[in-house]
């Protein structure tokens, strides 16, 4: 009897219940009511109840490896839903499908095998923009993971966990120069994306950019090879976020006008020259106004109501006016010349 209760066939659904179910589906299709399954699906995502075979339909081995590492290093530990594989898969896929590609990337192949920094930054950005309330609520957990992954680039753990020890042994066996270079590329890309998502409210983004540039200098290929163009694009991406940071903080740009690597300099394409010209304009303008006590965009955005914004320590001069006018003309010329390139880049 007990065995029949456990393994017996389910009870027959009454006809009137079937009719009500069909009516409910019609109302959902017409938009009259909300499908309760949508809410259940969101809960399932956070608790990892999606069938495993659905997860494995997309090759995400690199994502799971990076996710396991993030789970070990993230402190304080966030909600368990942050590590839910269905939630991570949904956010990862949503990012690749819906968010525009960065101007210096030609396709999504750079995200094929993410490092912890790159994965955390992608998941954070995807959660910030996701329409699902349940998935969007995970953003703070991925923000903490991103912070910890960046910190690990600067200060590796003194007492690594067993997972980290295994990863280190794998790296010692498998990280040939090309693999190390790929890891560095992904770390830089992750730092760029972290800076883009946090530059308006995290003061440390300047240090993140400096770290990314240091990694770029250490790992950018000296000889010409199939990946050299990608590294040229990465330098362009760093230049743009560095200019944005300098403009926001009224400070000198960190990256030089031209890449230090002579091989990279040979690859200045039409589009590359566009961002090169923008960098030169910003270097010219910023160098004239930095250090004069002018209020910055950063101080305006992050000042409390009680704070008194600083006033300029030097008066506005005719020379300042001429510099601004020249700066504006150069920017107008740049926009006219490269507007087509920018549109093509955005549409790529």
mmCIF file of N, CA and C in Angstrom, residues 95-199:
data_model
loop_
_atom_site.group_PDB
_atom_site.id
_atom_site.type_symbol
_atom_site.label_atom_id
_atom_site.label_comp_id
_atom_site.label_asym_id
_atom_site.label_seq_id
_atom_site.Cartn_x
_atom_site.Cartn_y
_atom_site.Cartn_z
ATOM 1 N N UNK A 95 23.612 39.377 -21.575
ATOM 2 C CA UNK A 95 24.662 40.356 -21.881
ATOM 3 C C UNK A 95 25.142 40.196 -23.317
ATOM 4 N N UNK A 96 25.427 38.971 -23.721
ATOM 5 C CA UNK A 96 25.961 38.738 -25.059
ATOM 6 C C UNK A 96 24.947 39.069 -26.146
ATOM 7 N N UNK A 97 23.663 38.878 -25.863
ATOM 8 C CA UNK A 97 22.632 39.078 -26.879
ATOM 9 C C UNK A 97 22.136 40.519 -26.955
ATOM 10 N N UNK A 98 22.045 41.195 -25.817
ATOM 11 C CA UNK A 98 21.296 42.455 -25.767
ATOM 12 C C UNK A 98 22.140 43.713 -25.618
ATOM 13 N N UNK A 99 23.284 43.641 -24.944
ATOM 14 C CA UNK A 99 24.057 44.857 -24.711
ATOM 15 C C UNK A 99 25.003 45.116 -25.879
ATOM 16 N N UNK A 100 25.159 46.387 -26.278
ATOM 17 C CA UNK A 100 25.993 46.703 -27.452
ATOM 18 C C UNK A 100 27.451 46.347 -27.226
ATOM 19 N N UNK A 101 28.095 45.922 -28.297
ATOM 20 C CA UNK A 101 29.499 45.542 -28.241
ATOM 21 C C UNK A 101 30.367 46.788 -28.087
ATOM 22 N N UNK A 102 31.411 46.688 -27.285
ATOM 23 C CA UNK A 102 32.338 47.805 -27.116
ATOM 24 C C UNK A 102 33.010 48.130 -28.447
ATOM 25 N N UNK A 103 33.347 49.408 -28.627
ATOM 26 C CA UNK A 103 33.794 49.872 -29.941
ATOM 27 C C UNK A 103 35.061 49.182 -30.427
ATOM 28 N N UNK A 104 35.885 48.681 -29.515
ATOM 29 C CA UNK A 104 37.168 48.122 -29.920
ATOM 30 C C UNK A 104 37.121 46.599 -30.093
ATOM 31 N N UNK A 105 35.944 45.998 -29.949
ATOM 32 C CA UNK A 105 35.798 44.560 -30.148
ATOM 33 C C UNK A 105 35.061 44.292 -31.455
ATOM 34 N N UNK A 106 35.500 43.291 -32.184
ATOM 35 C CA UNK A 106 34.856 42.961 -33.454
ATOM 36 C C UNK A 106 33.735 41.938 -33.290
ATOM 37 N N UNK A 107 33.812 41.108 -32.242
ATOM 38 C CA UNK A 107 32.769 40.115 -31.982
ATOM 39 C C UNK A 107 32.839 39.722 -30.507
ATOM 40 N N UNK A 108 32.057 38.703 -30.132
ATOM 41 C CA UNK A 108 31.984 38.285 -28.733
ATOM 42 C C UNK A 108 32.993 37.190 -28.381
ATOM 43 N N UNK A 109 33.923 36.890 -29.277
ATOM 44 C CA UNK A 109 34.868 35.813 -29.003
ATOM 45 C C UNK A 109 35.750 36.115 -27.796
ATOM 46 N N UNK A 110 35.926 37.391 -27.463
ATOM 47 C CA UNK A 110 36.746 37.754 -26.311
ATOM 48 C C UNK A 110 36.141 37.272 -25.000
ATOM 49 N N UNK A 111 34.850 36.924 -25.017
ATOM 50 C CA UNK A 111 34.174 36.488 -23.798
ATOM 51 C C UNK A 111 34.078 34.965 -23.709
ATOM 52 N N UNK A 112 34.774 34.257 -24.587
ATOM 53 C CA UNK A 112 34.610 32.804 -24.665
ATOM 54 C C UNK A 112 35.022 32.103 -23.376
ATOM 55 N N UNK A 113 36.109 32.532 -22.761
ATOM 56 C CA UNK A 113 36.599 31.883 -21.539
ATOM 57 C C UNK A 113 37.004 32.966 -20.546
ATOM 58 N N UNK A 114 36.046 33.523 -19.806
ATOM 59 C CA UNK A 114 36.318 34.694 -18.975
ATOM 60 C C UNK A 114 37.145 34.376 -17.737
ATOM 61 N N UNK A 115 37.945 35.337 -17.329
ATOM 62 C CA UNK A 115 38.602 35.277 -16.029
ATOM 63 C C UNK A 115 37.605 35.746 -14.968
ATOM 64 N N UNK A 116 37.902 35.541 -13.679
ATOM 65 C CA UNK A 116 36.969 35.990 -12.631
ATOM 66 C C UNK A 116 36.617 37.470 -12.725
ATOM 67 N N UNK A 117 37.586 38.327 -13.024
ATOM 68 C CA UNK A 117 37.308 39.762 -13.130
ATOM 69 C C UNK A 117 36.335 40.041 -14.266
ATOM 70 N N UNK A 118 36.564 39.432 -15.408
ATOM 71 C CA UNK A 118 35.689 39.658 -16.558
ATOM 72 C C UNK A 118 34.291 39.108 -16.299
ATOM 73 N N UNK A 119 34.202 37.919 -15.721
ATOM 74 C CA UNK A 119 32.888 37.336 -15.446
ATOM 75 C C UNK A 119 32.103 38.196 -14.468
ATOM 76 N N UNK A 120 32.744 38.622 -13.384
ATOM 77 C CA UNK A 120 32.042 39.419 -12.375
ATOM 78 C C UNK A 120 31.555 40.741 -12.951
ATOM 79 N N UNK A 121 32.373 41.391 -13.770
ATOM 80 C CA UNK A 121 31.964 42.674 -14.345
ATOM 81 C C UNK A 121 30.810 42.494 -15.327
ATOM 82 N N UNK A 122 30.834 41.413 -16.119
ATOM 83 C CA UNK A 122 29.741 41.146 -17.056
ATOM 84 C C UNK A 122 28.442 40.869 -16.303
ATOM 85 N N UNK A 123 28.510 40.036 -15.273
ATOM 86 C CA UNK A 123 27.304 39.701 -14.512
ATOM 87 C C UNK A 123 26.749 40.925 -13.800
ATOM 88 N N UNK A 124 27.638 41.782 -13.297
ATOM 89 C CA UNK A 124 27.180 43.002 -12.625
ATOM 90 C C UNK A 124 26.455 43.921 -13.607
ATOM 91 N N UNK A 125 27.056 44.146 -14.769
ATOM 92 C CA UNK A 125 26.433 45.016 -15.775
ATOM 93 C C UNK A 125 25.117 44.415 -16.261
ATOM 94 N N UNK A 126 25.108 43.114 -16.492
ATOM 95 C CA UNK A 126 23.892 42.462 -16.971
ATOM 96 C C UNK A 126 22.773 42.547 -15.939
ATOM 97 N N UNK A 127 23.103 42.356 -14.665
ATOM 98 C CA UNK A 127 22.090 42.461 -13.611
ATOM 99 C C UNK A 127 21.551 43.884 -13.514
ATOM 100 N N UNK A 128 22.424 44.871 -13.687
ATOM 101 C CA UNK A 128 21.988 46.271 -13.625
ATOM 102 C C UNK A 128 20.945 46.585 -14.688
ATOM 103 N N UNK A 129 21.050 45.951 -15.851
ATOM 104 C CA UNK A 129 20.180 46.272 -16.980
ATOM 105 C C UNK A 129 19.069 45.248 -17.200
ATOM 106 N N UNK A 130 18.994 44.224 -16.371
ATOM 107 C CA UNK A 130 18.034 43.152 -16.634
ATOM 108 C C UNK A 130 16.625 43.550 -16.215
ATOM 109 N N UNK A 131 15.647 43.129 -17.002
ATOM 110 C CA UNK A 131 14.253 43.461 -16.726
ATOM 111 C C UNK A 131 13.664 42.619 -15.604
ATOM 112 N N UNK A 132 14.226 41.461 -15.360
ATOM 113 C CA UNK A 132 13.730 40.600 -14.293
ATOM 114 C C UNK A 132 14.101 41.181 -12.934
ATOM 115 N N UNK A 133 13.111 41.382 -12.081
ATOM 116 C CA UNK A 133 13.362 41.937 -10.748
ATOM 117 C C UNK A 133 14.261 41.016 -9.941
ATOM 118 N N UNK A 134 14.029 39.718 -10.052
ATOM 119 C CA UNK A 134 14.816 38.760 -9.282
ATOM 120 C C UNK A 134 16.286 38.788 -9.691
ATOM 121 N N UNK A 135 16.551 38.840 -10.992
ATOM 122 C CA UNK A 135 17.932 38.873 -11.462
ATOM 123 C C UNK A 135 18.580 40.224 -11.195
ATOM 124 N N UNK A 136 17.825 41.295 -11.345
ATOM 125 C CA UNK A 136 18.369 42.629 -11.076
ATOM 126 C C UNK A 136 18.767 42.781 -9.614
ATOM 127 N N UNK A 137 18.082 42.067 -8.724
ATOM 128 C CA UNK A 137 18.374 42.179 -7.293
ATOM 129 C C UNK A 137 19.723 41.573 -6.923
ATOM 130 N N UNK A 138 20.344 40.848 -7.841
ATOM 131 C CA UNK A 138 21.634 40.213 -7.570
ATOM 132 C C UNK A 138 22.811 41.138 -7.832
ATOM 133 N N UNK A 139 22.556 42.360 -8.299
ATOM 134 C CA UNK A 139 23.653 43.238 -8.716
ATOM 135 C C UNK A 139 24.645 43.505 -7.595
ATOM 136 N N UNK A 140 24.171 43.677 -6.360
ATOM 137 C CA UNK A 140 25.086 43.981 -5.256
ATOM 138 C C UNK A 140 26.036 42.818 -4.987
ATOM 139 N N UNK A 141 25.559 41.587 -5.170
ATOM 140 C CA UNK A 141 26.428 40.430 -4.984
ATOM 141 C C UNK A 141 27.524 40.368 -6.026
ATOM 142 N N UNK A 142 27.186 40.658 -7.269
ATOM 143 C CA UNK A 142 28.200 40.660 -8.327
ATOM 144 C C UNK A 142 29.133 41.860 -8.193
ATOM 145 N N UNK A 143 28.625 42.960 -7.653
ATOM 146 C CA UNK A 143 29.483 44.119 -7.394
ATOM 147 C C UNK A 143 30.558 43.740 -6.377
ATOM 148 N N UNK A 144 30.157 43.044 -5.310
ATOM 149 C CA UNK A 144 31.125 42.598 -4.304
ATOM 150 C C UNK A 144 32.118 41.612 -4.905
ATOM 151 N N UNK A 145 31.633 40.702 -5.751
ATOM 152 C CA UNK A 145 32.525 39.738 -6.397
ATOM 153 C C UNK A 145 33.533 40.446 -7.298
ATOM 154 N N UNK A 146 33.079 41.465 -8.010
ATOM 155 C CA UNK A 146 33.960 42.236 -8.888
ATOM 156 C C UNK A 146 35.047 42.933 -8.074
ATOM 157 N N UNK A 147 34.670 43.525 -6.956
ATOM 158 C CA UNK A 147 35.638 44.182 -6.079
ATOM 159 C C UNK A 147 36.709 43.194 -5.612
ATOM 160 N N UNK A 148 36.271 42.022 -5.175
ATOM 161 C CA UNK A 148 37.208 41.030 -4.648
ATOM 162 C C UNK A 148 38.119 40.485 -5.745
ATOM 163 N N UNK A 149 37.583 40.315 -6.948
ATOM 164 C CA UNK A 149 38.401 39.820 -8.057
ATOM 165 C C UNK A 149 39.467 40.841 -8.448
ATOM 166 N N UNK A 150 39.107 42.119 -8.437
ATOM 167 C CA UNK A 150 40.086 43.171 -8.738
ATOM 168 C C UNK A 150 41.143 43.231 -7.645
ATOM 169 N N UNK A 151 40.710 43.116 -6.393
ATOM 170 C CA UNK A 151 41.661 43.149 -5.277
ATOM 171 C C UNK A 151 42.653 41.997 -5.369
ATOM 172 N N UNK A 152 42.198 40.843 -5.846
ATOM 173 C CA UNK A 152 43.079 39.685 -5.949
ATOM 174 C C UNK A 152 44.171 39.897 -6.998
ATOM 175 N N UNK A 153 43.896 40.720 -8.018
ATOM 176 C CA UNK A 153 44.930 41.028 -9.006
ATOM 177 C C UNK A 153 46.084 41.789 -8.371
ATOM 178 N N UNK A 154 45.763 42.576 -7.348
ATOM 179 C CA UNK A 154 46.786 43.384 -6.681
ATOM 180 C C UNK A 154 47.457 42.603 -5.565
ATOM 181 N N UNK A 155 46.652 41.925 -4.750
ATOM 182 C CA UNK A 155 47.158 41.210 -3.581
ATOM 183 C C UNK A 155 46.633 39.785 -3.586
ATOM 184 N N UNK A 156 47.367 38.845 -4.138
ATOM 185 C CA UNK A 156 46.926 37.441 -4.107
ATOM 186 C C UNK A 156 46.816 36.952 -2.668
ATOM 187 N N UNK A 157 45.936 35.976 -2.406
ATOM 188 C CA UNK A 157 45.740 35.501 -1.031
ATOM 189 C C UNK A 157 46.994 34.841 -0.474
ATOM 190 N N UNK A 158 47.281 35.096 0.823
ATOM 191 C CA UNK A 158 48.429 34.474 1.479
ATOM 192 C C UNK A 158 48.180 33.002 1.761
ATOM 193 N N UNK A 159 46.929 32.667 2.032
ATOM 194 C CA UNK A 159 46.565 31.285 2.350
ATOM 195 C C UNK A 159 45.487 30.831 1.375
ATOM 196 N N UNK A 160 45.881 30.406 0.192
ATOM 197 C CA UNK A 160 44.885 30.037 -0.819
ATOM 198 C C UNK A 160 44.068 28.825 -0.399
ATOM 199 N N UNK A 161 42.836 28.791 -0.866
ATOM 200 C CA UNK A 161 41.956 27.659 -0.588
ATOM 201 C C UNK A 161 42.381 26.460 -1.428
ATOM 202 N N UNK A 162 41.775 25.306 -1.144
ATOM 203 C CA UNK A 162 42.102 24.097 -1.905
ATOM 204 C C UNK A 162 41.770 24.267 -3.381
ATOM 205 N N UNK A 163 40.659 24.981 -3.667
ATOM 206 C CA UNK A 163 40.292 25.234 -5.063
ATOM 207 C C UNK A 163 41.351 26.090 -5.743
ATOM 208 N N UNK A 164 41.832 27.106 -5.040
ATOM 209 C CA UNK A 164 42.845 27.981 -5.620
ATOM 210 C C UNK A 164 44.168 27.247 -5.825
ATOM 211 N N UNK A 165 44.490 26.311 -4.918
ATOM 212 C CA UNK A 165 45.714 25.519 -5.071
ATOM 213 C C UNK A 165 45.635 24.659 -6.327
ATOM 214 N N UNK A 166 44.475 24.028 -6.545
ATOM 215 C CA UNK A 166 44.287 23.220 -7.747
ATOM 216 C C UNK A 166 44.375 24.077 -9.000
ATOM 217 N N UNK A 167 43.756 25.280 -8.948
ATOM 218 C CA UNK A 167 43.809 26.177 -10.099
ATOM 219 C C UNK A 167 45.246 26.595 -10.386
ATOM 220 N N UNK A 168 46.017 26.832 -9.317
ATOM 221 C CA UNK A 168 47.402 27.255 -9.498
ATOM 222 C C UNK A 168 48.221 26.139 -10.152
ATOM 223 N N UNK A 169 47.981 24.892 -9.746
ATOM 224 C CA UNK A 169 48.693 23.773 -10.360
ATOM 225 C C UNK A 169 48.328 23.640 -11.837
ATOM 226 N N UNK A 170 47.037 23.831 -12.138
ATOM 227 C CA UNK A 170 46.611 23.774 -13.539
ATOM 228 C C UNK A 170 47.285 24.865 -14.359
ATOM 229 N N UNK A 171 47.390 26.066 -13.763
ATOM 230 C CA UNK A 171 48.023 27.176 -14.473
ATOM 231 C C UNK A 171 49.494 26.880 -14.730
ATOM 232 N N UNK A 172 50.183 26.305 -13.732
ATOM 233 C CA UNK A 172 51.597 25.995 -13.900
ATOM 234 C C UNK A 172 51.811 24.980 -15.017
ATOM 235 N N UNK A 173 50.842 24.077 -15.183
ATOM 236 C CA UNK A 173 50.971 23.061 -16.222
ATOM 237 C C UNK A 173 50.541 23.568 -17.594
ATOM 238 N N UNK A 174 49.526 24.413 -17.628
ATOM 239 C CA UNK A 174 48.873 24.758 -18.896
ATOM 240 C C UNK A 174 49.123 26.178 -19.385
ATOM 241 N N UNK A 175 49.563 27.080 -18.505
ATOM 242 C CA UNK A 175 49.681 28.472 -18.922
ATOM 243 C C UNK A 175 50.989 28.716 -19.668
ATOM 244 N N UNK A 176 50.998 28.371 -20.939
ATOM 245 C CA UNK A 176 52.100 28.735 -21.804
ATOM 246 C C UNK A 176 51.997 30.232 -22.092
ATOM 247 N N UNK A 177 53.028 30.837 -22.683
ATOM 248 C CA UNK A 177 52.985 32.290 -22.921
ATOM 249 C C UNK A 177 51.708 32.775 -23.586
ATOM 250 N N UNK A 178 51.196 32.034 -24.580
ATOM 251 C CA UNK A 178 49.985 32.470 -25.263
ATOM 252 C C UNK A 178 48.787 32.434 -24.325
ATOM 253 N N UNK A 179 48.703 31.391 -23.484
ATOM 254 C CA UNK A 179 47.589 31.289 -22.546
ATOM 255 C C UNK A 179 47.669 32.389 -21.486
ATOM 256 N N UNK A 180 48.871 32.698 -21.035
ATOM 257 C CA UNK A 180 49.034 33.793 -20.074
ATOM 258 C C UNK A 180 48.606 35.114 -20.695
ATOM 259 N N UNK A 181 48.930 35.275 -21.966
ATOM 260 C CA UNK A 181 48.559 36.507 -22.666
ATOM 261 C C UNK A 181 47.040 36.617 -22.796
ATOM 262 N N UNK A 182 46.384 35.506 -23.070
ATOM 263 C CA UNK A 182 44.922 35.517 -23.163
ATOM 264 C C UNK A 182 44.293 35.863 -21.816
ATOM 265 N N UNK A 183 44.837 35.319 -20.743
ATOM 266 C CA UNK A 183 44.322 35.640 -19.410
ATOM 267 C C UNK A 183 44.491 37.126 -19.118
ATOM 268 N N UNK A 184 45.651 37.682 -19.461
ATOM 269 C CA UNK A 184 45.884 39.111 -19.253
ATOM 270 C C UNK A 184 44.900 39.940 -20.067
ATOM 271 N N UNK A 185 44.649 39.525 -21.308
ATOM 272 C CA UNK A 185 43.693 40.236 -22.165
ATOM 273 C C UNK A 185 42.318 40.274 -21.508
ATOM 274 N N UNK A 186 41.871 39.144 -20.987
ATOM 275 C CA UNK A 186 40.556 39.075 -20.350
ATOM 276 C C UNK A 186 40.513 39.889 -19.061
ATOM 277 N N UNK A 187 41.611 39.892 -18.314
ATOM 278 C CA UNK A 187 41.650 40.710 -17.095
ATOM 279 C C UNK A 187 41.544 42.199 -17.431
ATOM 280 N N UNK A 188 42.248 42.622 -18.470
ATOM 281 C CA UNK A 188 42.177 44.029 -18.884
ATOM 282 C C UNK A 188 40.771 44.376 -19.340
ATOM 283 N N UNK A 189 40.169 43.499 -20.132
ATOM 284 C CA UNK A 189 38.799 43.731 -20.592
ATOM 285 C C UNK A 189 37.845 43.821 -19.405
ATOM 286 N N UNK A 190 38.040 42.969 -18.416
ATOM 287 C CA UNK A 190 37.214 43.033 -17.217
ATOM 288 C C UNK A 190 37.392 44.330 -16.459
ATOM 289 N N UNK A 191 38.626 44.821 -16.371
ATOM 290 C CA UNK A 191 38.888 46.091 -15.682
ATOM 291 C C UNK A 191 38.273 47.266 -16.438
ATOM 292 N N UNK A 192 38.318 47.219 -17.764
ATOM 293 C CA UNK A 192 37.681 48.274 -18.560
ATOM 294 C C UNK A 192 36.180 48.299 -18.300
ATOM 295 N N UNK A 193 35.559 47.134 -18.311
ATOM 296 C CA UNK A 193 34.115 47.071 -18.113
ATOM 297 C C UNK A 193 33.735 47.456 -16.689
ATOM 298 N N UNK A 194 34.546 47.060 -15.724
ATOM 299 C CA UNK A 194 34.289 47.469 -14.342
ATOM 300 C C UNK A 194 34.377 48.986 -14.213
ATOM 301 N N UNK A 195 35.363 49.587 -14.865
ATOM 302 C CA UNK A 195 35.520 51.046 -14.810
ATOM 303 C C UNK A 195 34.361 51.751 -15.495
ATOM 304 N N UNK A 196 33.923 51.227 -16.638
ATOM 305 C CA UNK A 196 32.792 51.831 -17.348
ATOM 306 C C UNK A 196 31.528 51.824 -16.500
ATOM 307 N N UNK A 197 31.320 50.755 -15.755
ATOM 308 C CA UNK A 197 30.086 50.633 -14.975
ATOM 309 C C UNK A 197 30.132 51.408 -13.669
ATOM 310 N N UNK A 198 31.331 51.790 -13.212
ATOM 311 C CA UNK A 198 31.455 52.388 -11.874
ATOM 312 C C UNK A 198 32.077 53.780 -11.862
ATOM 313 N N UNK A 199 32.450 54.318 -13.028
ATOM 314 C CA UNK A 199 33.238 55.544 -13.040
ATOM 315 C C UNK A 199 32.523 56.735 -12.428
#
